[in-house]
mmCIF file of C-alpha atoms (C1' of nucleotides) in Angstrom:
data_model
loop_
_atom_site.group_PDB
_atom_site.id
_atom_site.type_symbol
_atom_site.label_atom_id
_atom_site.label_comp_id
_atom_site.label_asym_id
_atom_site.label_seq_id
_atom_site.Cartn_x
_atom_site.Cartn_y
_atom_site.Cartn_z
ATOM 1 C CA MET I 257 143.288 112.137 123.992
ATOM 2 C CA PRO I 258 146.251 110.643 122.269
ATOM 3 C CA GLU I 259 146.171 107.931 119.720
ATOM 4 C CA GLY I 260 148.904 107.519 117.072
ATOM 5 C CA PRO I 261 147.796 110.544 115.012
ATOM 6 C CA GLU I 262 147.632 112.848 118.034
ATOM 7 C CA VAL I 263 151.063 111.650 119.182
ATOM 8 C CA GLU I 264 152.392 112.363 115.714
ATOM 9 C CA CYS I 265 150.943 115.868 115.812
ATOM 10 C CA VAL I 266 152.573 116.448 119.182
ATOM 11 C CA ARG I 267 155.892 115.194 117.805
ATOM 12 C CA ARG I 268 155.768 117.559 114.844
ATOM 13 C CA SER I 269 154.838 120.456 117.056
ATOM 14 C CA LEU I 270 157.789 119.729 119.320
ATOM 15 C CA LYS I 271 160.204 120.191 116.449
ATOM 16 C CA SER I 272 160.812 123.708 117.652
ATOM 17 C CA ILE I 273 162.903 122.383 120.567
ATOM 18 C CA ILE I 274 165.213 120.234 118.399
ATOM 19 C CA GLY I 275 168.819 121.373 118.577
ATOM 20 C CA LYS I 276 168.331 123.724 121.500
ATOM 21 C CA LYS I 277 170.749 123.557 124.405
ATOM 22 C CA LEU I 278 169.222 122.144 127.572
ATOM 23 C CA GLN I 279 169.566 123.874 130.868
ATOM 24 C CA ARG I 280 167.781 121.226 132.814
ATOM 25 C CA ILE I 281 165.058 118.585 132.889
ATOM 26 C CA HIS I 282 163.152 119.202 136.041
ATOM 27 C CA LEU I 283 160.734 116.768 137.653
ATOM 28 C CA THR I 284 157.934 118.408 139.591
ATOM 29 C CA GLU I 285 157.110 117.128 143.054
ATOM 30 C CA LEU I 286 153.929 115.626 141.662
ATOM 31 C CA SER I 287 155.846 113.363 139.307
ATOM 32 C CA GLN I 288 157.799 111.843 142.187
ATOM 33 C CA LYS I 289 154.554 110.428 143.592
ATOM 34 C CA TYR I 290 153.878 108.079 140.734
ATOM 35 C CA HIS I 291 155.725 104.905 139.947
ATOM 36 C CA LYS I 292 155.398 105.414 136.232
ATOM 37 C CA TYR I 293 157.796 108.331 136.488
ATOM 38 C CA GLN I 294 160.494 106.078 137.848
ATOM 39 C CA ASN I 295 163.706 108.005 137.491
ATOM 40 C CA LYS I 296 164.973 110.350 140.155
ATOM 41 C CA GLN I 297 165.765 113.987 139.507
ATOM 42 C CA THR I 298 169.502 113.326 139.805
ATOM 43 C CA GLN I 299 169.329 110.893 136.859
ATOM 44 C CA PHE I 300 167.990 113.718 134.705
ATOM 45 C CA ASN I 301 170.793 116.061 135.627
ATOM 46 C CA GLN I 302 173.066 114.316 133.088
ATOM 47 C CA PHE I 303 171.126 115.933 130.299
ATOM 48 C CA SER I 304 171.957 119.487 131.333
ATOM 49 C CA GLY I 305 174.092 121.202 128.715
ATOM 50 C CA HIS I 306 173.162 118.698 126.035
ATOM 51 C CA GLN I 307 170.885 118.954 122.951
ATOM 52 C CA ILE I 308 167.765 117.149 121.882
ATOM 53 C CA LYS I 309 168.757 115.849 118.443
ATOM 54 C CA LYS I 310 165.576 114.104 117.405
ATOM 55 C CA ILE I 311 162.129 113.126 118.594
ATOM 56 C CA GLU I 312 160.874 109.859 117.150
ATOM 57 C CA ARG I 313 157.476 108.275 117.347
ATOM 58 C CA ILE I 314 156.987 104.533 117.560
ATOM 59 C CA GLY I 315 153.323 103.639 117.784
ATOM 60 C CA LYS I 316 152.042 105.893 120.564
ATOM 61 C CA PHE I 317 155.447 106.292 122.176
ATOM 62 C CA LEU I 318 157.781 109.244 121.733
ATOM 63 C CA ILE I 319 161.530 108.736 122.009
ATOM 64 C CA PHE I 320 163.776 111.720 122.761
ATOM 65 C CA LYS I 321 167.270 111.343 121.405
ATOM 66 C CA PHE I 322 170.155 113.524 122.586
ATOM 67 C CA ASP I 323 173.797 114.200 121.711
ATOM 68 C CA ARG I 324 174.643 111.413 124.142
ATOM 69 C CA LYS I 325 173.647 107.745 124.158
ATOM 70 C CA GLU I 326 170.873 107.861 126.769
ATOM 71 C CA VAL I 327 167.342 108.308 125.459
ATOM 72 C CA ILE I 328 164.016 109.159 127.082
ATOM 73 C CA LEU I 329 160.895 107.137 126.404
ATOM 74 C CA ASN I 330 157.702 109.081 126.730
ATOM 75 C CA HIS I 331 154.105 107.868 126.614
ATOM 76 C CA LEU I 332 151.164 110.213 126.913
ATOM 77 C CA GLY I 333 148.822 107.676 128.447
ATOM 78 C CA MET I 334 145.217 108.832 128.401
ATOM 79 C CA SER I 335 145.685 112.419 129.433
ATOM 80 C CA GLY I 336 149.321 113.383 128.930
ATOM 81 C CA ASN I 337 150.378 116.262 126.710
ATOM 82 C CA TRP I 338 153.162 118.756 126.070
ATOM 83 C CA LEU I 339 152.867 122.525 126.075
ATOM 84 C CA LEU I 340 155.367 124.951 124.631
ATOM 85 C CA LEU I 341 156.066 127.775 127.092
ATOM 86 C CA LYS I 342 156.741 130.862 125.038
ATOM 87 C CA GLU I 343 156.976 133.306 127.858
ATOM 88 C CA LYS I 344 159.336 133.600 130.772
ATOM 89 C CA ASP I 345 157.765 132.470 134.082
ATOM 90 C CA GLN I 346 154.638 131.319 132.260
ATOM 91 C CA ILE I 347 152.231 129.577 134.685
ATOM 92 C CA LEU I 348 152.437 125.808 134.338
ATOM 93 C CA PRO I 349 149.304 123.830 133.648
ATOM 94 C CA SER I 350 147.913 121.754 136.538
ATOM 95 C CA HIS I 351 149.296 118.277 136.825
ATOM 96 C CA SER I 352 152.621 119.328 135.355
ATOM 97 C CA LYS I 353 155.141 116.509 135.733
ATOM 98 C CA VAL I 354 158.242 117.408 133.741
ATOM 99 C CA LEU I 355 159.580 120.852 132.884
ATOM 100 C CA ILE I 356 162.354 121.118 130.284
ATOM 101 C CA GLU I 357 164.195 124.428 130.241
ATOM 102 C CA PHE I 358 166.550 125.630 127.474
ATOM 103 C CA GLU I 359 168.987 128.518 127.186
ATOM 104 C CA THR I 360 166.398 130.274 125.061
ATOM 105 C CA LEU I 361 162.613 130.155 124.984
ATOM 106 C CA PRO I 362 160.380 128.331 124.356
ATOM 107 C CA ASN I 363 160.603 125.869 127.195
ATOM 108 C CA VAL I 364 158.354 122.898 127.280
ATOM 109 C CA VAL I 365 156.312 121.108 129.959
ATOM 110 C CA PHE I 366 154.732 117.678 130.162
ATOM 111 C CA TYR I 367 151.438 117.572 132.113
ATOM 112 C CA ASP I 368 149.340 114.495 132.725
ATOM 113 C CA MET I 369 146.175 114.642 134.749
ATOM 114 C CA ARG I 370 145.581 110.925 135.179
ATOM 115 C CA ASN I 371 149.192 109.948 135.661
ATOM 116 C CA LEU I 372 149.009 107.117 133.188
ATOM 117 C CA GLY I 373 151.852 108.508 131.088
ATOM 118 C CA GLN I 374 155.535 107.670 131.262
ATOM 119 C CA PHE I 375 158.800 109.596 131.065
ATOM 120 C CA LYS I 376 161.692 107.185 131.515
ATOM 121 C CA ILE I 377 165.436 107.109 130.800
ATOM 122 C CA TYR I 378 166.965 104.223 128.893
ATOM 123 C CA GLU I 379 170.686 103.658 128.603
ATOM 124 C CA SER I 380 170.663 103.657 124.812
ATOM 125 C CA TYR I 381 168.400 103.679 121.771
ATOM 126 C CA ASN I 382 169.002 99.976 121.282
ATOM 127 C CA SER I 383 167.916 99.207 124.807
ATOM 128 C CA VAL I 384 164.647 101.040 124.326
ATOM 129 C CA LEU I 385 163.961 99.016 121.188
ATOM 130 C CA LYS I 386 164.215 95.909 123.331
ATOM 131 C CA HIS I 387 161.751 97.374 125.754
ATOM 132 C CA GLN I 388 158.796 95.013 125.778
ATOM 133 C CA PRO I 389 155.901 96.885 124.098
ATOM 134 C CA ILE I 390 158.223 98.384 121.527
ATOM 135 C CA ARG I 391 159.942 95.176 120.635
ATOM 136 C CA LYS I 392 156.612 93.541 119.823
ATOM 137 C CA MET I 393 155.027 96.560 118.248
ATOM 138 C CA GLY I 394 153.132 95.822 115.002
ATOM 139 C CA ILE I 395 152.883 97.744 111.785
ATOM 140 C CA ASP I 396 153.005 101.485 112.117
ATOM 141 C CA GLY I 397 149.582 102.524 110.875
ATOM 142 C CA LEU I 398 151.015 105.878 109.763
ATOM 143 C CA LEU I 399 153.551 104.481 107.289
ATOM 144 C CA SER I 400 153.203 106.381 104.050
ATOM 145 C CA THR I 401 152.583 103.111 102.187
ATOM 146 C CA PHE I 402 150.508 100.702 104.240
ATOM 147 C CA PRO I 403 152.186 97.258 104.169
ATOM 148 C CA MET I 404 149.129 95.297 103.197
ATOM 149 C CA ASP I 405 150.826 91.941 102.815
ATOM 150 C CA GLU I 406 152.275 92.153 106.276
ATOM 151 C CA PHE I 407 148.882 93.212 107.669
ATOM 152 C CA LEU I 408 147.237 90.173 106.086
ATOM 153 C CA LEU I 409 149.911 87.896 107.554
ATOM 154 C CA ARG I 410 149.642 89.377 111.038
ATOM 155 C CA ILE I 411 145.843 89.424 111.251
ATOM 156 C CA ASP I 412 145.797 85.768 110.175
ATOM 157 C CA LYS I 413 147.704 84.668 113.280
ATOM 158 C CA ARG I 414 145.863 81.958 115.122
ATOM 159 C CA ASN I 415 145.331 83.842 118.304
ATOM 160 C CA TYR I 416 143.190 86.500 116.567
ATOM 161 C CA ALA I 417 140.938 84.016 114.768
ATOM 162 C CA ASN I 418 138.256 83.685 117.470
ATOM 163 C CA ARG I 419 138.394 87.289 118.713
ATOM 164 C CA GLU I 420 136.163 90.161 117.787
ATOM 165 C CA ILE I 421 137.802 92.517 115.301
ATOM 166 C CA GLY I 422 136.834 95.541 117.370
ATOM 167 C CA SER I 423 138.898 94.212 120.234
ATOM 168 C CA VAL I 424 141.775 92.984 118.079
ATOM 169 C CA LEU I 425 142.258 96.429 116.507
ATOM 170 C CA LEU I 426 143.353 97.845 119.845
ATOM 171 C CA ASP I 427 146.218 95.349 120.041
ATOM 172 C CA GLN I 428 149.336 97.399 119.261
ATOM 173 C CA LYS I 429 151.022 94.179 118.142
ATOM 174 C CA LEU I 430 148.811 94.163 115.060
ATOM 175 C CA VAL I 431 148.774 97.827 113.978
ATOM 176 C CA ALA I 432 150.458 100.354 116.271
ATOM 177 C CA GLY I 433 148.806 103.697 116.674
ATOM 178 C CA ILE I 434 145.153 102.712 116.512
ATOM 179 C CA GLY I 435 143.234 103.766 119.620
ATOM 180 C CA ASN I 436 139.638 103.677 120.711
ATOM 181 C CA ILE I 437 138.392 106.442 118.344
ATOM 182 C CA TYR I 438 140.130 105.337 115.167
ATOM 183 C CA LYS I 439 139.269 101.737 115.879
ATOM 184 C CA SER I 440 135.555 102.567 115.529
ATOM 185 C CA GLU I 441 136.141 104.946 112.634
ATOM 186 C CA SER I 442 138.264 102.504 110.658
ATOM 187 C CA LEU I 443 135.640 99.781 111.015
ATOM 188 C CA ALA I 444 132.952 102.233 109.957
ATOM 189 C CA LEU I 445 134.884 103.282 106.893
ATOM 190 C CA ALA I 446 135.454 99.624 105.971
ATOM 191 C CA ASN I 447 131.757 98.783 106.589
ATOM 192 C CA ILE I 448 132.739 95.989 108.951
ATOM 193 C CA ASN I 449 130.765 95.188 112.092
ATOM 194 C CA PRO I 450 133.068 95.346 115.150
ATOM 195 C CA THR I 451 131.660 92.147 116.652
ATOM 196 C CA ARG I 452 132.709 90.017 113.689
ATOM 197 C CA LEU I 453 135.198 87.335 114.598
ATOM 198 C CA VAL I 454 138.448 87.742 112.735
ATOM 199 C CA LYS I 455 138.172 84.259 111.226
ATOM 200 C CA THR I 456 134.913 85.220 109.506
ATOM 201 C CA LEU I 457 136.490 88.137 107.694
ATOM 202 C CA LYS I 458 136.978 87.433 103.992
ATOM 203 C CA ASN I 459 140.223 88.399 102.305
ATOM 204 C CA LYS I 460 138.460 91.283 100.564
ATOM 205 C CA GLU I 461 137.225 92.648 103.856
ATOM 206 C CA ARG I 462 140.630 92.364 105.471
ATOM 207 C CA ARG I 463 142.095 94.399 102.660
ATOM 208 C CA ARG I 464 139.332 96.957 102.915
ATOM 209 C CA LEU I 465 140.015 97.203 106.639
ATOM 210 C CA GLY I 466 143.743 97.712 106.122
ATOM 211 C CA GLN I 467 143.065 100.486 103.627
ATOM 212 C CA ALA I 468 140.499 102.040 105.995
ATOM 213 C CA ILE I 469 142.937 102.028 108.918
ATOM 214 C CA SER I 470 145.653 103.729 106.913
ATOM 215 C CA LYS I 471 143.271 106.284 105.405
ATOM 216 C CA THR I 472 141.666 107.079 108.799
ATOM 217 C CA LEU I 473 144.950 107.589 110.639
ATOM 218 C CA HIS I 474 146.441 109.736 107.942
ATOM 219 C CA LYS I 475 143.372 111.852 107.650
ATOM 220 C CA ALA I 476 143.475 112.324 111.424
ATOM 221 C CA VAL I 477 147.019 113.647 111.282
ATOM 222 C CA GLU I 478 146.035 116.081 108.533
ATOM 223 C CA SER I 479 143.199 117.269 110.775
ATOM 224 C CA MET I 480 145.644 117.748 113.667
ATOM 225 C CA GLY I 481 143.974 114.947 115.605
ATOM 226 C CA SER I 482 140.649 114.812 117.469
ATOM 227 C CA THR I 483 139.822 117.409 120.115
ATOM 228 C CA PHE I 484 137.110 116.355 122.526
ATOM 229 C CA ASN I 485 137.750 118.107 125.730
ATOM 230 C CA SER I 486 140.918 120.007 125.510
ATOM 231 C CA PHE I 487 143.482 118.311 123.288
ATOM 232 C CA ARG I 488 145.762 120.803 121.607
ATOM 233 C CA THR I 489 149.067 120.398 119.985
ATOM 234 C CA PRO I 490 151.917 121.801 122.106
ATOM 235 C CA ASP I 491 151.796 125.061 120.149
ATOM 236 C CA GLY I 492 148.103 125.487 120.920
ATOM 237 C CA ARG I 493 146.264 124.258 117.862
ATOM 238 C CA GLU I 494 143.060 122.308 118.192
ATOM 239 C CA GLY I 495 142.336 119.223 116.142
ATOM 240 C CA SER I 496 139.305 118.949 113.876
ATOM 241 C CA ALA I 497 139.146 115.225 113.193
ATOM 242 C CA GLN I 498 136.035 115.001 115.439
ATOM 243 C CA ASN I 499 134.184 116.926 112.714
ATOM 244 C CA TRP I 500 134.311 114.036 110.317
ATOM 245 C CA HIS I 501 133.848 111.133 112.746
ATOM 246 C CA GLN I 502 131.112 108.876 111.518
ATOM 247 C CA VAL I 503 130.340 106.890 114.615
ATOM 248 C CA TYR I 504 132.652 107.546 117.576
ATOM 249 C CA GLY I 505 130.701 109.013 120.510
ATOM 250 C CA LYS I 506 127.505 109.151 118.455
ATOM 251 C CA LYS I 507 125.394 106.522 120.216
ATOM 252 C CA GLY I 508 121.712 107.185 119.474
ATOM 253 C CA GLY I 509 122.544 109.520 116.632
ATOM 254 C CA LYS I 510 121.768 108.848 112.998
ATOM 255 C CA CYS I 511 124.165 107.285 110.514
ATOM 256 C CA SER I 512 124.954 109.914 107.922
ATOM 257 C CA SER I 513 124.647 107.484 105.036
ATOM 258 C CA CYS I 514 121.596 105.404 105.933
ATOM 259 C CA GLY I 515 119.897 107.123 108.851
ATOM 260 C CA SER I 516 120.016 104.115 111.168
ATOM 261 C CA GLU I 517 120.676 104.650 114.823
ATOM 262 C CA ILE I 518 124.346 104.339 115.863
ATOM 263 C CA ARG I 519 124.964 101.721 118.500
ATOM 264 C CA ARG I 520 127.465 101.321 121.243
ATOM 265 C CA VAL I 521 128.857 97.974 122.408
ATOM 266 C CA VAL I 522 131.532 97.278 125.013
ATOM 267 C CA GLN I 523 134.515 95.212 123.892
ATOM 268 C CA ASP I 524 137.371 94.609 126.301
ATOM 269 C CA LYS I 525 135.838 97.253 128.548
ATOM 270 C CA ARG I 526 136.163 99.863 125.823
ATOM 271 C CA SER I 527 133.282 101.435 123.917
ATOM 272 C CA THR I 528 132.885 100.642 120.231
ATOM 273 C CA PHE I 529 130.446 102.617 118.084
ATOM 274 C CA TYR I 530 129.004 101.401 114.806
ATOM 275 C CA CYS I 531 126.112 101.528 112.372
ATOM 276 C CA PRO I 532 124.265 98.216 112.484
ATOM 277 C CA ASN I 533 122.957 98.696 108.993
ATOM 278 C CA CYS I 534 126.062 99.777 107.103
ATOM 279 C CA GLN I 535 128.546 97.635 108.977
ATOM 280 C CA LEU I 536 127.983 93.969 108.280
ATOM 281 C "C1'" DC J 632 152.791 81.902 124.533
ATOM 282 C "C1'" DC J 633 147.469 83.185 125.208
ATOM 283 C "C1'" DG J 634 143.224 85.589 126.898
ATOM 284 C "C1'" DC J 635 140.964 87.336 130.742
ATOM 285 C "C1'" DT J 636 140.550 90.272 135.019
ATOM 286 C "C1'" DG J 637 141.640 93.855 137.729
ATOM 287 C "C1'" DG J 638 144.449 97.744 138.471
ATOM 288 C "C1'" DC J 639 146.584 102.182 137.769
ATOM 289 C "C1'" DC J 640 144.788 107.614 138.186
ATOM 290 C "C1'" DT J 641 141.713 112.064 138.166
ATOM 291 C "C1'" DG J 642 137.769 114.584 136.682
ATOM 292 C "C1'" DC J 643 133.312 115.338 134.713
ATOM 293 C "C1'" DG J 644 128.463 115.057 133.933
ATOM 294 C "C1'" DA J 645 124.121 112.456 134.462
ATOM 295 C "C1'" DG J 646 120.853 110.856 137.504
ATOM 296 C "C1'" DC J 647 118.967 110.331 141.898
ATOM 297 C "C1'" DT U 806 123.035 120.768 146.762
ATOM 298 C "C1'" DG U 807 125.565 116.584 147.332
ATOM 299 C "C1'" DC U 808 126.236 111.866 146.488
ATOM 300 C "C1'" DT U 809 127.284 107.811 143.530
ATOM 301 C "C1'" DC U 810 128.053 105.911 139.269
ATOM 302 C "C1'" DG U 811 129.757 105.313 134.804
ATOM 303 C "C1'" DC U 812 132.775 106.857 131.667
ATOM 304 C "C1'" DA U 813 137.088 108.856 129.460
ATOM 305 C "C1'" DG U 814 141.679 109.309 123.548
ATOM 306 C "C1'" DG U 815 146.028 103.541 127.310
ATOM 307 C "C1'" DC U 816 148.496 100.076 129.026
ATOM 308 C "C1'" DC U 817 150.425 96.550 132.380
ATOM 309 C "C1'" DA U 818 150.891 92.719 135.945
ATOM 310 C "C1'" DG U 819 149.178 88.545 137.449
ATOM 311 C "C1'" DC U 820 146.634 84.520 136.897
ATOM 312 C "C1'" DG U 821 145.236 79.993 135.003
#
DNA sequence: CCGCTGGCCTGCGAGC
DNA sequence: TGCTCGCAGGCCAGCG
């Protein structure tokens, strides 16, 4: 479900809990089972009576900031999501892991079927920035102005030269926020074959790719993300980005611009979809 | 530091 | 109907 654009939509939808006074952050029994939800309930008790001041997004991570120095780092993994609970005693979704209750409704719950998400306390904002994946995070693909020069510098690093671009695009150290869908879609928009080695990409193609990434991610946010099975924003809205996908999930279908059959290849154990005729 | 492999999890649908 | 398999929007640890 969640790539950078979906995480951004979740973040925006959670704005309705900013500034509200917390009663408690409650871990469900389920969450105690999984090592990725490391902190104990008692460590969350310190947040009772405090306010969420801000929710930031860095790549695919969300960072909850409070009126105290500790922060919470949240990752949705493959299946995590938040839901606003607008009614008292509303039934929680299955696989609920974290329930946050306020003095006034709505409350909010984090649920995560596959348990690949995270919800972790850090002692300060600075310490979370030192946290490994965040410290090394690349360009934010959702910056309003895509930093093309930096993109060209980063993609030119030696370790990418002999790798396939389809695989490199999933590396959050290059552009943060791209996931498996928007990887395929960005390459389709740029007319670049995912199996091309980075070193064979001409400067013009690299620029085209950078533009395509930025355009694709922004368009996805405007569409409220992609909804395949059940992704919704926390306030219940479905995304519509899937309606303009050119290639993702369309193996065997026809390319809308040339009619060729869309192919699927596996790169780094992830599917990549492309049009063999349009993407050279 | 790098790239590669396997692992972490649950659920769903296709095919037998 | 039930089984197995592959697959799913992500990432990390461990190895050489």
